[in-house]
Short mmCIF file of C-alpha atoms in Angstrom, two decimals:
data_model
loop_
_atom_site.label_atom_id
_atom_site.label_comp_id
_atom_site.label_asym_id
_atom_site.label_seq_id
_atom_site.Cartn_x
_atom_site.Cartn_y
_atom_site.Cartn_z
CA SER A 1387 12.99 9.14 12.34
CA GLN A 1388 9.45 8.98 12.47
CA LYS A 1389 7.79 5.78 14.18
CA ILE A 1390 4.76 4.74 14.04
CA GLU A 1391 2.78 2.18 16.54
CA GLN A 1392 -0.61 0.31 15.97
CA ASN A 1393 -1.50 -2.75 18.10
CA SER A 1394 0.00 -5.43 17.14
CA GLU A 1395 -2.51 -8.38 18.92
CA ALA A 1396 -5.52 -8.84 16.68
CA LEU A 1397 -8.71 -7.07 17.90
CA ASN A 1398 -11.77 -9.79 18.16
CA ILE A 1399 -15.29 -7.90 19.01
CA GLN A 1400 -19.06 -9.10 18.72
CA GLU A 1401 -20.97 -7.66 15.73
CA GLY A 1402 -22.76 -4.30 16.18
CA LYS A 1403 -20.07 -2.78 18.75
CA THR A 1404 -18.02 -0.39 18.26
CA ALA A 1405 -14.27 -1.13 16.82
CA THR A 1406 -12.01 1.45 18.10
CA LEU A 1407 -8.40 1.03 16.76
CA THR A 1408 -4.92 2.68 18.12
CA CYS A 1409 -2.12 4.74 15.92
CA ASN A 1410 0.35 6.27 17.76
CA TYR A 1411 4.10 7.94 16.51
CA THR A 1412 6.74 9.73 17.50
CA ASN A 1413 9.65 12.31 16.33
CA TYR A 1414 7.75 14.74 14.10
CA SER A 1415 4.72 16.55 13.40
CA PRO A 1416 2.46 15.07 10.40
CA ALA A 1417 0.26 17.32 8.13
CA TYR A 1418 -2.10 14.50 7.38
CA LEU A 1419 -2.80 11.11 8.58
CA GLN A 1420 -4.26 8.06 6.72
CA TRP A 1421 -6.32 5.22 7.18
CA TYR A 1422 -6.39 2.09 4.85
CA ARG A 1423 -8.12 -1.65 4.79
CA GLN A 1424 -6.25 -4.55 4.24
CA ASP A 1425 -7.95 -7.67 3.37
CA PRO A 1426 -5.96 -10.92 2.87
CA GLY A 1427 -3.58 -11.31 -0.14
CA ARG A 1428 -4.68 -8.13 -1.31
CA GLY A 1429 -3.80 -4.58 -1.96
CA PRO A 1430 -4.46 -2.00 0.95
CA VAL A 1431 -8.01 0.05 -0.31
CA PHE A 1432 -7.92 4.28 1.41
CA LEU A 1433 -10.26 4.62 3.20
CA LEU A 1434 -10.02 8.12 4.91
CA LEU A 1435 -7.58 11.35 5.83
CA ILE A 1436 -7.68 13.75 8.01
CA ARG A 1437 -5.44 16.45 8.38
CA GLU A 1438 -3.45 18.19 11.31
CA ASN A 1439 -5.92 20.87 11.62
CA GLU A 1440 -9.23 18.75 11.67
CA LYS A 1441 -10.19 17.19 14.97
CA GLU A 1442 -12.71 14.73 13.78
CA LYS A 1443 -13.64 13.11 10.31
CA ARG A 1444 -16.62 10.81 9.16
CA LYS A 1445 -17.65 8.58 6.31
CA GLU A 1446 -20.33 6.25 6.62
CA ARG A 1447 -20.45 3.66 9.29
CA LEU A 1448 -16.33 4.94 10.42
CA LYS A 1449 -14.78 7.64 12.58
CA VAL A 1450 -11.20 9.14 12.77
CA THR A 1451 -9.95 11.11 15.11
CA PHE A 1452 -6.51 13.71 15.62
CA ASP A 1453 -5.00 14.73 18.39
CA THR A 1454 -1.60 16.02 17.62
CA THR A 1455 -0.95 16.70 21.21
CA LEU A 1456 -1.22 13.46 22.11
CA LYS A 1457 0.38 12.16 18.58
CA GLN A 1458 -2.30 9.69 18.22
CA SER A 1459 -5.19 8.79 15.98
CA LEU A 1460 -8.07 6.50 16.87
CA PHE A 1461 -10.10 4.84 14.14
CA HIS A 1462 -13.65 3.46 15.10
CA ILE A 1463 -15.90 1.49 13.11
CA THR A 1464 -19.56 1.98 14.69
CA ALA A 1465 -22.09 -0.99 14.40
CA SER A 1466 -19.65 -3.74 13.29
CA GLN A 1467 -20.27 -5.94 10.50
CA PRO A 1468 -18.24 -9.41 9.92
CA ALA A 1469 -17.63 -8.23 6.76
CA ASP A 1470 -15.62 -5.61 8.80
CA SER A 1471 -13.05 -8.07 9.75
CA ALA A 1472 -9.22 -6.95 7.90
CA THR A 1473 -6.08 -5.61 9.10
CA TYR A 1474 -6.15 -1.82 9.49
CA LEU A 1475 -3.30 0.46 8.19
CA CYS A 1476 -2.17 3.55 10.05
CA ALA A 1477 0.17 5.61 7.48
CA LEU A 1478 1.75 8.93 7.97
CA PRO A 1479 4.07 11.18 5.21
CA GLY A 1480 7.31 10.97 5.08
CA TYR A 1481 9.43 13.10 7.33
CA SER A 1482 10.95 14.81 4.34
CA SER A 1483 8.33 14.07 1.65
CA ALA A 1484 4.65 14.65 1.93
CA SER A 1485 4.16 12.49 -1.08
CA LYS A 1486 5.59 9.47 0.73
CA ILE A 1487 3.48 7.74 3.07
CA ILE A 1488 4.87 5.43 6.27
CA PHE A 1489 2.73 2.45 7.46
CA GLY A 1490 2.52 1.40 10.78
CA SER A 1491 2.56 -2.92 11.13
CA GLY A 1492 -1.78 -2.76 10.98
CA THR A 1493 -4.09 -3.72 13.44
CA ARG A 1494 -5.69 -7.14 12.55
CA LEU A 1495 -9.65 -7.40 13.29
CA SER A 1496 -12.20 -9.65 13.87
CA ILE A 1497 -15.80 -9.20 14.12
CA ARG A 1498 -18.00 -12.17 15.46
CA PRO A 1499 -21.55 -13.23 14.70
CA GLU B 1443 -13.89 2.13 -11.84
CA ALA B 1444 -9.83 2.36 -12.76
CA GLU B 1445 -7.60 -0.03 -10.97
CA VAL B 1446 -3.88 -0.32 -10.70
CA ALA B 1447 -3.33 -3.62 -12.37
CA GLN B 1448 0.38 -5.79 -11.97
CA SER B 1449 0.95 -8.81 -13.18
CA PRO B 1450 1.62 -11.70 -12.62
CA ARG B 1451 -0.40 -12.16 -9.16
CA TYR B 1452 2.31 -15.23 -8.17
CA LYS B 1453 5.52 -16.11 -8.54
CA ILE B 1454 7.67 -19.10 -7.67
CA THR B 1455 11.28 -18.80 -8.39
CA GLU B 1456 14.79 -20.62 -7.37
CA LYS B 1457 17.09 -18.40 -5.99
CA SER B 1458 19.66 -16.84 -8.11
CA GLN B 1459 16.65 -16.39 -11.07
CA ALA B 1460 16.06 -13.43 -12.03
CA VAL B 1461 12.18 -12.21 -11.46
CA ALA B 1462 10.44 -9.58 -12.78
CA PHE B 1463 7.60 -7.78 -11.97
CA TRP B 1464 4.93 -5.32 -13.81
CA CYS B 1465 2.50 -2.55 -13.07
CA ASP B 1466 0.15 -0.52 -15.20
CA PRO B 1467 -1.38 2.51 -12.99
CA ILE B 1468 -4.53 4.17 -12.81
CA SER B 1469 -4.69 6.35 -15.97
CA GLY B 1470 -3.30 9.58 -16.18
CA HIS B 1471 -1.55 9.15 -12.28
CA ALA B 1472 1.85 10.80 -12.82
CA THR B 1473 2.95 9.42 -9.15
CA LEU B 1474 3.94 5.47 -8.99
CA TYR B 1475 5.39 3.96 -5.95
CA TRP B 1476 6.73 -0.24 -5.49
CA TYR B 1477 6.36 -1.43 -2.02
CA ARG B 1478 7.11 -4.81 -0.13
CA GLN B 1479 5.30 -5.93 2.67
CA ILE B 1480 6.68 -8.81 4.49
CA LEU B 1481 3.43 -11.28 6.40
CA GLY B 1482 2.26 -9.00 9.55
CA GLN B 1483 3.96 -5.66 8.70
CA GLY B 1484 3.10 -2.69 6.71
CA PRO B 1485 4.05 -2.11 3.31
CA GLU B 1486 7.56 -0.54 3.04
CA LEU B 1487 8.41 1.63 0.42
CA LEU B 1488 11.09 0.43 -2.51
CA VAL B 1489 10.93 3.29 -5.16
CA GLN B 1490 8.84 6.07 -5.89
CA PHE B 1491 8.43 7.25 -9.73
CA GLN B 1492 7.09 11.06 -10.56
CA ASP B 1493 6.34 10.39 -14.78
CA GLU B 1494 9.28 8.93 -15.71
CA SER B 1495 11.70 9.96 -13.29
CA VAL B 1496 13.08 8.30 -10.00
CA VAL B 1497 12.34 10.39 -7.01
CA ASP B 1498 12.91 7.86 -4.28
CA ASP B 1499 14.71 4.57 -3.90
CA SER B 1500 16.59 5.33 -0.88
CA GLN B 1501 15.20 1.92 0.32
CA LEU B 1502 15.85 -0.30 -2.96
CA PRO B 1503 18.74 -2.86 -2.46
CA LYS B 1504 19.77 -1.32 -5.73
CA ASP B 1505 22.80 -4.58 -6.10
CA ARG B 1506 20.05 -6.65 -6.89
CA PHE B 1507 16.63 -4.12 -6.95
CA SER B 1508 16.15 -2.14 -10.31
CA ALA B 1509 13.11 -0.25 -11.49
CA GLU B 1510 12.18 1.27 -14.68
CA ARG B 1511 9.19 3.43 -16.18
CA LEU B 1512 10.67 4.27 -19.55
CA LYS B 1513 7.41 6.49 -20.51
CA GLY B 1514 5.97 7.62 -17.16
CA VAL B 1515 3.23 4.93 -17.72
CA ASP B 1516 3.77 1.54 -17.37
CA SER B 1517 6.28 0.37 -14.85
CA THR B 1518 8.98 -2.80 -14.07
CA LEU B 1519 10.23 -3.99 -10.84
CA LYS B 1520 13.09 -6.58 -11.33
CA ILE B 1521 15.04 -8.61 -9.01
CA GLN B 1522 18.55 -10.30 -10.20
CA PRO B 1523 19.61 -12.92 -8.26
CA ALA B 1524 16.69 -13.26 -6.30
CA GLU B 1525 17.21 -14.33 -2.40
CA LEU B 1526 14.87 -16.10 -0.43
CA GLY B 1527 14.70 -13.13 2.23
CA ASP B 1528 13.06 -11.67 -1.01
CA SER B 1529 10.12 -13.35 -0.61
CA ALA B 1530 7.06 -10.88 0.29
CA MET B 1531 4.01 -9.49 -1.63
CA TYR B 1532 5.19 -7.09 -3.91
CA LEU B 1533 2.55 -4.25 -4.39
CA CYS B 1534 2.18 -1.31 -6.92
CA ALA B 1535 0.51 1.75 -6.08
CA SER B 1536 -0.37 5.21 -7.90
CA ARG B 1537 -1.50 8.60 -7.22
CA PRO B 1538 -3.15 11.52 -9.39
CA ARG B 1539 -0.89 14.37 -10.28
CA GLN B 1540 -3.10 16.80 -8.25
CA GLY B 1541 -4.93 15.93 -5.25
CA ALA B 1542 -5.01 14.02 -2.35
CA TYR B 1543 -2.16 12.08 -1.00
CA GLU B 1544 -4.04 8.70 -0.98
CA GLN B 1545 -2.57 6.06 -3.10
CA TYR B 1546 -4.50 3.31 -5.28
CA PHE B 1547 -3.26 -0.22 -4.42
CA GLY B 1548 -2.72 -3.04 -7.39
CA PRO B 1549 -3.51 -6.26 -5.99
CA GLY B 1550 -0.26 -7.01 -5.81
CA THR B 1551 2.51 -10.08 -6.71
CA ARG B 1552 3.10 -12.92 -4.32
CA LEU B 1553 6.57 -13.68 -4.52
CA THR B 1554 7.93 -16.91 -3.12
CA VAL B 1555 11.94 -17.86 -3.83
CA THR B 1556 12.79 -21.47 -2.96
#
């Protein structure tokens, strides 16, 4: 079955710097990959979707890359702010169904002023 | 902006009791999902509905969990009897019939079984 790996350790960075989060996957080739943000005690919020034929996608201060050879996605937040502090989840479609998604365990990001 | 509604937000119950959660997806969203999320982990799919039909319930512990979406709109997830290990956040999400694959999540129900 597919496996998704995200850094389990929290990432702490200084405000204004670029935060980079990693998502690695194994055992198959997904047609797309998604990133979600989750605040404590709340449901995840969709941020970006990148398809297998796209190398990079941007939305405001967010940038996602998708390397199907390395089986890796990088999620960047530029000019980070304390309000960006949250857990970020990587999600891939299920092996047998594109409408079902499998989530990674998430990486907690803390931006210090 | 339309949102997925869930209730209750918090539920404390004793083990062996029955508990039920309710979800109202965004209007017009045909696909509805129930997830369970344990602290420190990502959401895990329990059941997926397309309209009123179950598409995937392979991870639903059917001896104690049941889910229904009778009219293809709102949905109920039930646990009977609850066990200590069921303590978790239960999330509902919906997705439009056509369009991209992003899912829209409700605020969740935090269940504590004592």
